[in-house]
Coordinates of N, CA and C and ligand atoms in Angstrom, one line a residue:
M1 N -101.6 -105.7 3.1 CA -102.5 -104.5 3.1 C -101.8 -103.4 3.9
E2 N -101.2 -103.8 5.0 CA -100.6 -102.8 5.9 C -99.4 -102.1 5.1
T3 N -98.7 -103.0 4.4 CA -97.5 -102.5 3.6 C -98.0 -101.5 2.5
I4 N -99.0 -101.8 1.9 CA -99.6 -100.9 0.8 C -99.9 -99.6 1.4
N5 N -100.6 -99.6 2.6 CA -101.0 -98.4 3.2 C -99.9 -97.5 3.6
R6 N -98.8 -98.2 4.1 CA -97.6 -97.5 4.5 C -97.0 -96.8 3.3
R7 N -96.9 -97.6 2.2 CA -96.4 -97.0 0.9 C -97.2 -95.8 0.5
K8 N -98.5 -95.9 0.5 CA -99.4 -94.8 0.1 C -99.1 -93.6 1.0
F9 N -98.9 -93.9 2.3 CA -98.7 -92.8 3.2 C -97.4 -92.0 2.9
V10 N -96.4 -92.8 2.6 CA -95.1 -92.3 2.3 C -95.2 -91.4 1.0
K11 N -95.8 -92.0 0.1 CA -96.0 -91.3 -1.2 C -96.7 -90.0 -1.1
Q12 N -97.8 -90.1 -0.4 CA -98.6 -88.8 -0.2 C -97.8 -87.8 0.6
T13 N -97.1 -88.2 1.6 CA -96.3 -87.3 2.4 C -95.2 -86.6 1.5
L14 N -94.5 -87.4 0.7 CA -93.5 -86.8 -0.1 C -94.1 -85.8 -1.1
T15 N -95.3 -86.2 -1.7 CA -95.9 -85.3 -2.6 C -96.2 -83.9 -1.9
A16 N -96.8 -84.0 -0.7 CA -97.2 -82.8 0.0 C -95.9 -82.0 0.3
T17 N -94.8 -82.7 0.7 CA -93.6 -82.0 1.1 C -93.1 -81.2 -0.2
A18 N -93.1 -81.9 -1.3 CA -92.6 -81.3 -2.5 C -93.4 -80.1 -2.9
A19 N -94.7 -80.2 -2.7 CA -95.5 -79.0 -3.1 C -95.2 -77.8 -2.2
L20 N -94.8 -78.0 -1.0 CA -94.6 -76.9 -0.1 C -93.1 -76.4 -0.2
A21 N -92.3 -77.2 -0.8 CA -90.8 -76.9 -0.8 C -90.5 -75.6 -1.6
V22 N -89.5 -74.9 -1.2 CA -89.0 -73.8 -2.0 C -88.5 -74.4 -3.3
P23 N -88.4 -73.5 -4.3 CA -87.8 -74.0 -5.6 C -86.4 -74.6 -5.4
A24 N -86.1 -75.6 -6.1 CA -84.8 -76.3 -6.0 C -83.7 -75.3 -6.2
S25 N -83.9 -74.3 -7.1 CA -82.8 -73.4 -7.4 C -82.5 -72.5 -6.2
A26 N -83.5 -72.1 -5.4 CA -83.3 -71.3 -4.3 C -82.6 -72.0 -3.2
F27 N -83.0 -73.3 -3.0 CA -82.3 -74.2 -2.0 C -80.9 -74.4 -2.4
A28 N -80.6 -74.5 -3.7 CA -79.2 -74.8 -4.1 C -78.3 -73.6 -3.8
E29 N -78.9 -72.4 -3.8 CA -78.1 -71.2 -3.5 C -77.7 -71.2 -2.0
L30 N -78.5 -71.8 -1.2 CA -78.1 -71.8 0.2 C -77.0 -72.8 0.5
I31 N -76.8 -73.8 -0.3 CA -75.9 -74.9 0.1 C -74.7 -74.9 -0.9
T32 N -74.7 -74.1 -2.0 CA -73.5 -74.1 -2.8 C -72.9 -72.7 -2.8
P33 N -71.6 -72.6 -3.1 CA -70.9 -71.4 -3.0 C -71.5 -70.4 -4.0
A34 N -71.4 -69.1 -3.7 CA -72.0 -68.1 -4.5 C -71.3 -68.0 -5.9
L35 N -70.0 -68.1 -5.9 CA -69.2 -67.9 -7.1 C -68.7 -69.2 -7.6
Q36 N -68.8 -69.3 -8.9 CA -68.2 -70.5 -9.6 C -67.5 -69.9 -10.9
F37 N -66.3 -70.3 -11.1 CA -65.7 -69.9 -12.4 C -66.0 -70.9 -13.5
S38 N -66.2 -70.4 -14.7 CA -66.5 -71.4 -15.8 C -65.6 -71.0 -17.0
Q39 N -65.3 -72.0 -17.8 CA -64.4 -71.8 -18.9 C -65.1 -71.3 -20.1
V40 N -64.7 -70.2 -20.7 CA -65.3 -69.8 -21.9 C -65.0 -70.7 -23.0
A41 N -66.0 -70.8 -24.0 CA -65.7 -71.6 -25.2 C -64.6 -70.9 -26.0
L42 N -63.7 -71.7 -26.5 CA -62.6 -71.1 -27.4 C -63.3 -70.4 -28.6
P43 N -63.1 -69.1 -28.8 CA -63.8 -68.4 -29.9 C -63.4 -68.8 -31.3
Y44 N -62.5 -69.7 -31.4 CA -61.9 -70.1 -32.8 C -61.4 -71.5 -32.6
A45 N -61.1 -72.1 -33.7 CA -60.5 -73.5 -33.7 C -59.1 -73.4 -33.1
A46 N -58.7 -74.6 -32.6 CA -57.3 -74.6 -32.0 C -56.2 -74.3 -32.9
N47 N -56.5 -74.5 -34.2 CA -55.4 -74.3 -35.2 C -55.6 -72.9 -35.9
A48 N -56.5 -72.1 -35.4 CA -56.9 -70.9 -36.1 C -55.8 -69.8 -36.0
L49 N -55.0 -69.9 -35.0 CA -54.0 -68.9 -34.8 C -52.6 -69.2 -35.3
E50 N -52.6 -70.4 -36.0 CA -51.3 -70.8 -36.7 C -51.0 -69.8 -37.8
P51 N -49.7 -69.5 -38.1 CA -48.6 -70.2 -37.5 C -48.1 -69.5 -36.2
N52 N -48.8 -68.4 -35.8 CA -48.3 -67.6 -34.7 C -48.4 -68.4 -33.4
I53 N -49.5 -69.1 -33.2 CA -49.6 -70.0 -32.0 C -50.1 -71.4 -32.6
D54 N -49.3 -72.4 -32.3 CA -49.6 -73.7 -33.0 C -50.7 -74.4 -32.3
A55 N -51.3 -75.3 -33.0 CA -52.6 -76.0 -32.6 C -52.3 -76.9 -31.3
L56 N -51.2 -77.6 -31.3 CA -50.9 -78.5 -30.2 C -50.8 -77.6 -28.9
T57 N -50.1 -76.5 -29.0 CA -50.0 -75.6 -27.8 C -51.4 -75.2 -27.3
M58 N -52.2 -74.8 -28.3 CA -53.6 -74.3 -28.0 C -54.4 -75.4 -27.3
E59 N -54.3 -76.6 -27.9 CA -55.0 -77.7 -27.3 C -54.6 -78.0 -25.9
I60 N -53.3 -78.1 -25.6 CA -52.9 -78.4 -24.3 C -53.2 -77.2 -23.3
H61 N -52.9 -76.0 -23.8 CA -53.1 -74.8 -23.0 C -54.6 -74.6 -22.6
Y62 N -55.5 -74.7 -23.6 CA -56.9 -74.6 -23.3 C -57.4 -75.8 -22.6
G63 N -57.1 -77.0 -23.1 CA -57.8 -78.2 -22.7 C -57.2 -78.8 -21.4
K64 N -56.0 -78.5 -21.1 CA -55.3 -79.1 -19.9 C -55.0 -78.0 -18.8
H65 N -54.2 -77.1 -19.2 CA -53.8 -76.1 -18.2 C -55.0 -75.3 -17.7
H66 N -55.8 -74.7 -18.7 CA -56.9 -73.8 -18.3 C -58.0 -74.6 -17.6
T67 N -58.3 -75.7 -18.1 CA -59.3 -76.6 -17.5 C -58.9 -76.9 -16.0
A68 N -57.7 -77.1 -15.8 CA -57.2 -77.4 -14.4 C -57.4 -76.2 -13.5
Y69 N -57.1 -75.0 -14.0 CA -57.2 -73.8 -13.1 C -58.7 -73.7 -12.8
I70 N -59.6 -73.9 -13.7 CA -61.0 -73.8 -13.5 C -61.5 -74.8 -12.4
K71 N -61.1 -76.0 -12.6 CA -61.5 -77.1 -11.6 C -60.9 -76.7 -10.2
N72 N -59.7 -76.4 -10.2 CA -59.0 -76.2 -8.9 C -59.5 -74.9 -8.1
V73 N -59.8 -73.9 -8.9 CA -60.4 -72.7 -8.1 C -61.7 -73.1 -7.6
N74 N -62.5 -73.8 -8.3 CA -63.9 -74.1 -7.8 C -63.8 -75.1 -6.7
D75 N -62.8 -76.0 -6.7 CA -62.6 -76.9 -5.6 C -62.2 -76.0 -4.3
A76 N -61.3 -75.1 -4.5 CA -60.9 -74.2 -3.4 C -62.0 -73.4 -2.8
I77 N -62.9 -72.9 -3.7 CA -64.0 -72.1 -3.3 C -64.9 -73.0 -2.4
A78 N -65.2 -74.2 -2.8 CA -66.0 -75.1 -2.1 C -65.4 -75.5 -0.8
A79 N -64.1 -75.9 -0.9 CA -63.4 -76.5 0.3 C -63.2 -75.4 1.4
E80 N -63.0 -74.2 1.0 CA -62.7 -73.1 1.9 C -63.9 -72.2 2.2
A81 N -65.0 -72.6 1.6 CA -66.3 -71.8 1.8 C -66.0 -70.3 1.5
I82 N -65.3 -70.1 0.4 CA -65.1 -68.7 -0.1 C -66.5 -68.2 -0.6
N83 N -66.8 -67.0 -0.2 CA -68.2 -66.5 -0.3 C -68.3 -65.2 -1.0
F84 N -67.5 -64.9 -2.0 CA -67.7 -63.6 -2.7 C -68.7 -63.8 -3.8
A85 N -69.5 -62.8 -4.1 CA -70.5 -62.9 -5.1 C -70.1 -62.8 -6.5
T86 N -69.0 -62.0 -6.7 CA -68.5 -61.8 -8.1 C -67.0 -62.0 -8.2
E87 N -66.6 -62.2 -9.4 CA -65.2 -62.3 -9.7 C -64.4 -61.1 -9.2
K88 N -65.0 -59.9 -9.5 CA -64.4 -58.7 -9.1 C -64.1 -58.6 -7.5
D89 N -65.1 -59.1 -6.8 CA -65.0 -59.1 -5.3 C -63.9 -60.1 -4.9
F90 N -63.9 -61.3 -5.6 CA -62.9 -62.3 -5.3 C -61.5 -61.7 -5.5
F91 N -61.3 -61.0 -6.6 CA -59.9 -60.5 -6.8 C -59.6 -59.3 -5.9
A92 N -60.6 -58.5 -5.6 CA -60.4 -57.4 -4.7 C -60.0 -57.8 -3.3
N93 N -60.3 -59.1 -3.0 CA -60.0 -59.7 -1.7 C -58.9 -60.8 -1.7
T94 N -58.1 -60.7 -2.8 CA -57.1 -61.8 -3.0 C -56.2 -61.9 -1.8
S95 N -55.9 -60.8 -1.1 CA -55.0 -60.9 0.1 C -55.5 -61.8 1.2
K96 N -56.8 -62.1 1.2 CA -57.4 -63.0 2.2 C -57.5 -64.4 1.7
L97 N -57.1 -64.7 0.5 CA -57.3 -66.0 -0.1 C -56.1 -66.9 0.1
S98 N -56.4 -68.2 0.1 CA -55.3 -69.2 0.1 C -54.5 -69.1 -1.2
A99 N -53.3 -69.6 -1.2 CA -52.5 -69.7 -2.4 C -53.2 -70.5 -3.5
K100 N -53.9 -71.5 -3.2 CA -54.6 -72.3 -4.2 C -55.7 -71.5 -4.8
A101 N -56.5 -70.7 -4.0 CA -57.6 -69.9 -4.6 C -57.0 -68.8 -5.4
R102 N -56.0 -68.1 -4.9 CA -55.3 -67.0 -5.7 C -54.8 -67.5 -7.0
N103 N -53.9 -68.5 -7.0 CA -53.3 -69.0 -8.2 C -54.2 -69.5 -9.2
N104 N -55.2 -70.3 -8.8 CA -56.1 -70.9 -9.7 C -57.2 -70.0 -10.1
G105 N -57.6 -69.1 -9.2 CA -58.6 -68.0 -9.6 C -58.0 -67.1 -10.7
G106 N -56.8 -66.7 -10.5 CA -56.1 -65.9 -11.5 C -56.0 -66.7 -12.8
G107 N -55.6 -67.9 -12.7 CA -55.4 -68.7 -13.9 C -56.7 -68.9 -14.6
A108 N -57.8 -69.1 -13.9 CA -59.1 -69.3 -14.5 C -59.5 -68.0 -15.3
W109 N -59.4 -66.9 -14.6 CA -59.9 -65.6 -15.2 C -58.9 -65.1 -16.3
N110 N -57.6 -65.2 -16.1 CA -56.7 -64.6 -17.0 C -56.8 -65.3 -18.4
H111 N -56.9 -66.7 -18.4 CA -57.0 -67.4 -19.6 C -58.3 -67.1 -20.3
N112 N -59.4 -67.0 -19.6 CA -60.7 -66.7 -20.2 C -60.5 -65.3 -21.0
F113 N -59.8 -64.4 -20.4 CA -59.6 -63.1 -21.0 C -58.7 -63.3 -22.2
F114 N -57.6 -64.0 -22.0 CA -56.6 -64.2 -23.1 C -57.2 -64.7 -24.4
W115 N -58.0 -65.8 -24.3 CA -58.6 -66.4 -25.5 C -59.4 -65.3 -26.2
Q116 N -60.1 -64.5 -25.5 CA -61.0 -63.5 -26.1 C -60.3 -62.3 -26.8
V117 N -59.1 -62.0 -26.3 CA -58.4 -60.9 -27.0 C -57.5 -61.3 -28.1
M118 N -57.7 -62.5 -28.6 CA -57.0 -63.0 -29.8 C -58.0 -63.4 -30.8
K119 N -57.5 -63.4 -32.1 CA -58.3 -63.9 -33.2 C -57.4 -64.1 -34.4
P120 N -57.7 -64.8 -35.4 CA -56.9 -64.9 -36.6 C -56.9 -63.6 -37.3
N121 N -55.7 -63.2 -37.9 CA -55.6 -62.0 -38.7 C -56.1 -60.8 -37.9
G122 N -55.3 -60.5 -36.8 CA -55.7 -59.5 -35.8 C -55.7 -58.1 -36.4
G123 N -54.8 -57.7 -37.3 CA -54.7 -56.4 -37.8 C -54.1 -55.4 -36.8
A124 N -54.6 -54.1 -37.0 CA -54.0 -53.0 -36.2 C -55.1 -52.3 -35.4
P125 N -54.8 -51.7 -34.3 CA -55.8 -50.9 -33.6 C -56.3 -49.7 -34.4
T126 N -57.6 -49.5 -34.3 CA -58.2 -48.3 -35.0 C -59.2 -47.6 -34.1
G127 N -59.6 -46.4 -34.5 CA -60.7 -45.7 -33.7 C -60.2 -45.3 -32.3
K128 N -61.1 -45.5 -31.4 CA -60.9 -44.9 -30.0 C -59.7 -45.6 -29.3
I129 N -59.5 -46.9 -29.6 CA -58.4 -47.6 -28.9 C -57.1 -47.1 -29.5
A130 N -57.0 -46.9 -30.8 CA -55.8 -46.3 -31.4 C -55.6 -44.9 -30.8
D131 N -56.6 -44.1 -30.7 CA -56.5 -42.7 -30.2 C -55.9 -42.8 -28.7
A132 N -56.5 -43.7 -27.9 CA -56.1 -43.8 -26.5 C -54.6 -44.2 -26.4
I133 N -54.2 -45.2 -27.3 CA -52.8 -45.7 -27.3 C -51.9 -44.6 -27.7
N134 N -52.3 -43.9 -28.8 CA -51.4 -42.8 -29.3 C -51.3 -41.7 -28.3
G135 N -52.4 -41.4 -27.6 CA -52.4 -40.3 -26.6 C -51.5 -40.6 -25.4
T136 N -51.5 -41.9 -25.0 CA -50.7 -42.3 -23.8 C -49.2 -42.5 -24.2
F137 N -49.0 -43.3 -25.3 CA -47.6 -43.8 -25.5 C -47.0 -43.1 -26.7
G138 N -47.7 -42.2 -27.4 CA -47.1 -41.5 -28.5 C -47.4 -42.1 -29.9
S139 N -47.3 -43.4 -29.9 CA -47.6 -44.2 -31.2 C -47.9 -45.6 -30.8
V140 N -48.5 -46.3 -31.8 CA -48.8 -47.8 -31.5 C -47.5 -48.5 -31.4
D141 N -46.5 -48.1 -32.3 CA -45.2 -48.8 -32.2 C -44.5 -48.6 -30.8
K142 N -44.6 -47.4 -30.3 CA -44.0 -47.1 -29.0 C -44.7 -48.0 -27.9
F143 N -46.1 -48.1 -28.0 CA -46.8 -48.9 -27.1 C -46.3 -50.4 -27.2
K144 N -46.2 -50.8 -28.4 CA -45.8 -52.2 -28.6 C -44.4 -52.5 -28.0
E145 N -43.5 -51.5 -28.1 CA -42.2 -51.6 -27.5 C -42.2 -51.7 -26.0
Q146 N -43.1 -50.9 -25.4 CA -43.2 -50.9 -23.9 C -43.8 -52.2 -23.5
F147 N -44.8 -52.7 -24.2 CA -45.5 -53.9 -23.8 C -44.6 -55.1 -24.0
T148 N -43.8 -55.1 -25.1 CA -42.9 -56.2 -25.3 C -41.8 -56.2 -24.2
Q149 N -41.4 -55.0 -23.9 CA -40.4 -54.9 -22.8 C -40.9 -55.5 -21.5
A150 N -42.2 -55.2 -21.2 CA -42.9 -55.8 -20.0 C -42.9 -57.3 -20.1
A151 N -43.2 -57.8 -21.3 CA -43.3 -59.3 -21.5 C -42.0 -59.9 -21.4
M152 N -41.0 -59.3 -21.9 CA -39.6 -59.9 -21.9 C -38.9 -59.8 -20.5
T153 N -39.3 -58.8 -19.7 CA -38.6 -58.6 -18.5 C -39.3 -59.3 -17.3
R154 N -40.4 -59.9 -17.6 CA -41.1 -60.6 -16.5 C -40.3 -61.9 -16.3
F155 N -39.5 -62.0 -15.2 CA -38.7 -63.2 -15.0 C -39.5 -64.4 -14.6
G156 N -39.3 -65.5 -15.2 CA -40.1 -66.7 -14.9 C -41.5 -66.6 -15.5
S157 N -42.5 -67.1 -14.8 CA -43.9 -67.1 -15.3 C -44.7 -65.9 -14.9
G158 N -45.6 -65.5 -15.9 CA -46.4 -64.4 -15.6 C -47.1 -63.9 -16.8
W159 N -47.6 -62.6 -16.7 CA -48.4 -62.0 -17.7 C -48.0 -60.6 -18.0
A160 N -48.1 -60.1 -19.3 CA -47.9 -58.7 -19.6 C -49.3 -58.2 -19.8
W161 N -49.5 -56.9 -19.4 CA -50.9 -56.3 -19.5 C -50.8 -54.9 -20.1
L162 N -52.0 -54.5 -20.7 CA -52.3 -53.2 -20.9 C -53.6 -53.0 -20.1
V163 N -53.6 -52.0 -19.2 CA -54.7 -51.7 -18.4 C -55.2 -50.3 -18.5
K164 N -56.4 -50.1 -18.1 CA -56.9 -48.7 -18.0 C -57.0 -48.4 -16.5
D165 N -56.3 -47.3 -16.1 CA -56.3 -46.9 -14.7 C -56.8 -45.5 -14.6
G166 N -58.1 -45.3 -14.2 CA -58.7 -44.0 -14.3 C -58.8 -43.5 -15.7
N167 N -58.2 -42.4 -16.1 CA -58.3 -41.9 -17.5 C -57.1 -42.2 -18.3
T168 N -56.2 -43.0 -17.7 CA -54.9 -43.2 -18.5 C -54.7 -44.7 -18.7
L169 N -53.9 -45.0 -19.6 CA -53.5 -46.4 -19.9 C -52.1 -46.7 -19.3
K170 N -51.9 -47.9 -18.9 CA -50.6 -48.3 -18.3 C -50.2 -49.7 -18.9
V171 N -48.9 -49.9 -19.0 CA -48.4 -51.2 -19.4 C -47.6 -51.8 -18.2
G172 N -47.6 -53.1 -18.0 CA -46.9 -53.7 -16.9 C -47.0 -55.2 -16.9
S173 N -46.5 -55.8 -15.9 CA -46.6 -57.3 -15.8 C -46.9 -57.7 -14.4
T174 N -47.4 -59.0 -14.3 CA -47.7 -59.6 -13.0 C -47.0 -60.9 -13.0
P175 N -46.6 -61.4 -11.8 CA -46.0 -62.7 -11.7 C -47.1 -63.8 -11.6
N176 N -46.7 -65.0 -11.9 CA -47.5 -66.2 -11.8 C -48.9 -66.0 -12.4
Q177 N -50.0 -66.2 -11.7 CA -51.3 -66.0 -12.3 C -52.0 -64.8 -11.7
D178 N -51.2 -63.9 -11.1 CA -51.8 -62.7 -10.6 C -52.3 -61.8 -11.7
N179 N -53.2 -60.9 -11.4 CA -53.7 -60.0 -12.4 C -54.0 -58.6 -11.8
P180 N -54.2 -57.6 -12.6 CA -54.3 -56.2 -12.1 C -55.5 -55.9 -11.4
M181 N -56.5 -56.8 -11.3 CA -57.7 -56.6 -10.4 C -57.4 -57.0 -9.0
M182 N -56.3 -57.7 -8.8 CA -56.0 -58.2 -7.4 C -55.5 -57.1 -6.5
D183 N -56.0 -57.1 -5.3 CA -55.5 -56.1 -4.3 C -54.0 -56.3 -4.0
V184 N -53.5 -57.4 -4.2 CA -52.1 -57.7 -3.9 C -51.1 -57.3 -5.1
S185 N -51.7 -56.9 -6.2 CA -50.9 -56.6 -7.4 C -50.3 -55.2 -7.4
D186 N -49.0 -55.1 -7.8 CA -48.4 -53.7 -7.9 C -49.1 -53.0 -9.1
L187 N -49.3 -53.7 -10.2 CA -50.0 -53.1 -11.3 C -51.5 -53.2 -11.1
K188 N -52.2 -52.1 -11.2 CA -53.6 -52.1 -10.9 C -54.3 -51.4 -12.1
G189 N -55.5 -51.9 -12.4 CA -56.4 -51.3 -13.4 C -57.3 -52.3 -14.0
T190 N -58.1 -51.8 -15.0 CA -59.0 -52.7 -15.7 C -58.3 -53.3 -16.9
P191 N -58.2 -54.6 -17.0 CA -57.4 -55.2 -18.1 C -58.0 -54.9 -19.5
L192 N -57.2 -54.5 -20.4 CA -57.6 -54.3 -21.8 C -57.0 -55.3 -22.7
L193 N -55.8 -55.7 -22.4 CA -55.1 -56.7 -23.2 C -54.1 -57.5 -22.3
A194 N -53.9 -58.7 -22.6 CA -53.0 -59.6 -21.8 C -52.3 -60.5 -22.7
L195 N -51.0 -60.8 -22.3 CA -50.2 -61.8 -22.9 C -49.7 -62.8 -21.9
D196 N -49.9 -64.0 -22.1 CA -49.4 -65.1 -21.2 C -48.0 -65.4 -21.6
V197 N -47.0 -65.1 -20.7 CA -45.6 -65.4 -21.0 C -45.1 -66.6 -20.2
W198 N -46.0 -67.5 -19.7 CA -45.6 -68.8 -19.1 C -45.0 -69.6 -20.3
E199 N -44.0 -70.4 -19.9 CA -43.4 -71.2 -21.0 C -44.4 -72.1 -21.6
H200 N -45.4 -72.6 -20.9 CA -46.4 -73.5 -21.4 C -47.2 -72.8 -22.6
A201 N -47.1 -71.5 -22.7 CA -47.8 -70.8 -23.7 C -47.1 -70.8 -25.1
Y202 N -45.8 -71.1 -25.0 CA -45.0 -71.0 -26.3 C -43.9 -72.0 -26.5
Y203 N -43.6 -72.8 -25.5 CA -42.4 -73.6 -25.5 C -42.3 -74.6 -26.6
L204 N -43.4 -75.3 -26.9 CA -43.5 -76.3 -27.9 C -43.0 -75.8 -29.3
K205 N -43.4 -74.6 -29.6 CA -43.1 -74.0 -30.9 C -41.8 -73.2 -30.9
Y206 N -41.7 -72.4 -29.8 CA -40.6 -71.4 -29.7 C -39.5 -71.7 -28.8
Q207 N -39.6 -72.8 -28.0 CA -38.6 -73.1 -27.0 C -38.2 -71.9 -26.2
N208 N -37.0 -71.5 -26.1 CA -36.5 -70.5 -25.3 C -36.7 -69.1 -25.9
K209 N -37.3 -69.0 -27.1 CA -37.3 -67.7 -27.8 C -38.6 -67.0 -27.5
R210 N -38.7 -66.5 -26.3 CA -39.9 -65.8 -25.9 C -40.1 -64.5 -26.8
N211 N -39.0 -63.9 -27.2 CA -39.0 -62.7 -28.1 C -39.8 -63.0 -29.4
E212 N -39.5 -64.2 -30.0 CA -40.2 -64.5 -31.2 C -41.7 -64.7 -31.0
Y213 N -42.0 -65.4 -29.9 CA -43.4 -65.6 -29.6 C -44.1 -64.3 -29.4
V214 N -43.5 -63.3 -28.7 CA -44.2 -62.0 -28.5 C -44.3 -61.3 -29.8
A215 N -43.3 -61.3 -30.6 CA -43.3 -60.6 -31.9 C -44.4 -61.1 -32.8
N216 N -44.6 -62.4 -32.8 CA -45.6 -63.0 -33.7 C -47.0 -62.9 -33.1
W217 N -47.1 -62.8 -31.8 CA -48.4 -62.7 -31.1 C -49.2 -61.4 -31.5
W218 N -48.4 -60.4 -31.9 CA -49.1 -59.1 -32.3 C -50.0 -59.4 -33.5
N219 N -49.7 -60.4 -34.3 CA -50.5 -60.7 -35.5 C -51.9 -61.3 -35.1
V220 N -52.1 -61.7 -33.9 CA -53.4 -62.3 -33.5 C -54.1 -61.5 -32.4
V221 N -53.7 -60.3 -32.2 CA -54.5 -59.5 -31.2 C -55.8 -59.1 -31.8
N222 N -56.9 -59.3 -31.0 CA -58.2 -58.9 -31.4 C -58.5 -57.5 -30.9
W223 N -58.2 -56.5 -31.7 CA -58.3 -55.1 -31.3 C -59.7 -54.7 -31.0
D224 N -60.7 -55.3 -31.7 CA -62.1 -55.0 -31.4 C -62.5 -55.3 -29.9
E225 N -62.0 -56.5 -29.5 CA -62.2 -56.9 -28.1 C -61.5 -56.0 -27.1
V226 N -60.3 -55.5 -27.5 CA -59.6 -54.6 -26.6 C -60.4 -53.3 -26.5
A227 N -60.8 -52.8 -27.6 CA -61.6 -51.5 -27.7 C -62.9 -51.6 -26.8
K228 N -63.5 -52.8 -26.9 CA -64.8 -52.9 -26.1 C -64.5 -52.7 -24.6
R229 N -63.3 -53.1 -24.2 CA -63.0 -53.0 -22.7 C -62.6 -51.6 -22.3
L230 N -62.4 -50.7 -23.3 CA -62.0 -49.4 -23.0 C -63.2 -48.5 -22.4
N231 N -64.4 -49.0 -22.6 CA -65.6 -48.2 -22.2 C -65.7 -48.1 -20.6
Ligands
MN1 MN1 -51.3 -70.1 -19.6

C-alpha cells in the first residue's frame, strides 16, 4: 500500500512538473549551441554530372568528405561552445576560431554552395548575370579565362571564386577550406560561383590534369543559381 502511494505521488509530481515546464524546444535552445551546420540534399543524382564529374567522385565527395566536414564542425561548435547565431557571423569571426572549426566550417559551407551551383547541361550565362560579367570582365570568355587562371594557380588545395564585392565582381581563390566570407580571407565578397580544386574533387577521373577538370566543369555550371546570388 505504501509503495503504491509513493508511486502515485511520484507520478502526480512528474505530471505537475511537466505541466509547468517551459516547452522542450525553448529549453533545448539554452543547452545546445545556437548554430548547427547541415548538409543540403544533393540537387541531382550522383551520376547526373557525368561525364564531366564522375559518379564515384560525387559519391565519395558528397557522402564522405562533405559529411565529415559537417560532423566535425558541429563537434567543434559543441566542444568549444562556439556561440554565433548565423553562418555569416561564424565566418565574420573566423580569426577567433580554432583550426578545426575554421577548416570544417569552411568545408561544410563551401560544399553546400558548390553542389547548388552545378547542374546537368549548365549552358551559358544569360540576362543580368551575363550583363554583370560582360561589364566587369569584357566578355564571358575573358571571365572564364580569369577564373580558370585562379583555379590553376591555387597551389595545393583550395577553391576558385566569383564574388560580388560592393557593385563589382571579382575573381580569386582561397586556400584549404577558406571562403570569401571569412575575416581572414584576402579575397572578400559575396560568393556567386565556386569551384573546388582539391584533388579529391577530380583525381579519380582526371588524375593530375586539373586543367581538364576545370575546362569540363564549365559544362555543369548552374547559371540560374549564380544569377540568384547577384541580388
Ligand atoms: Mn571538396
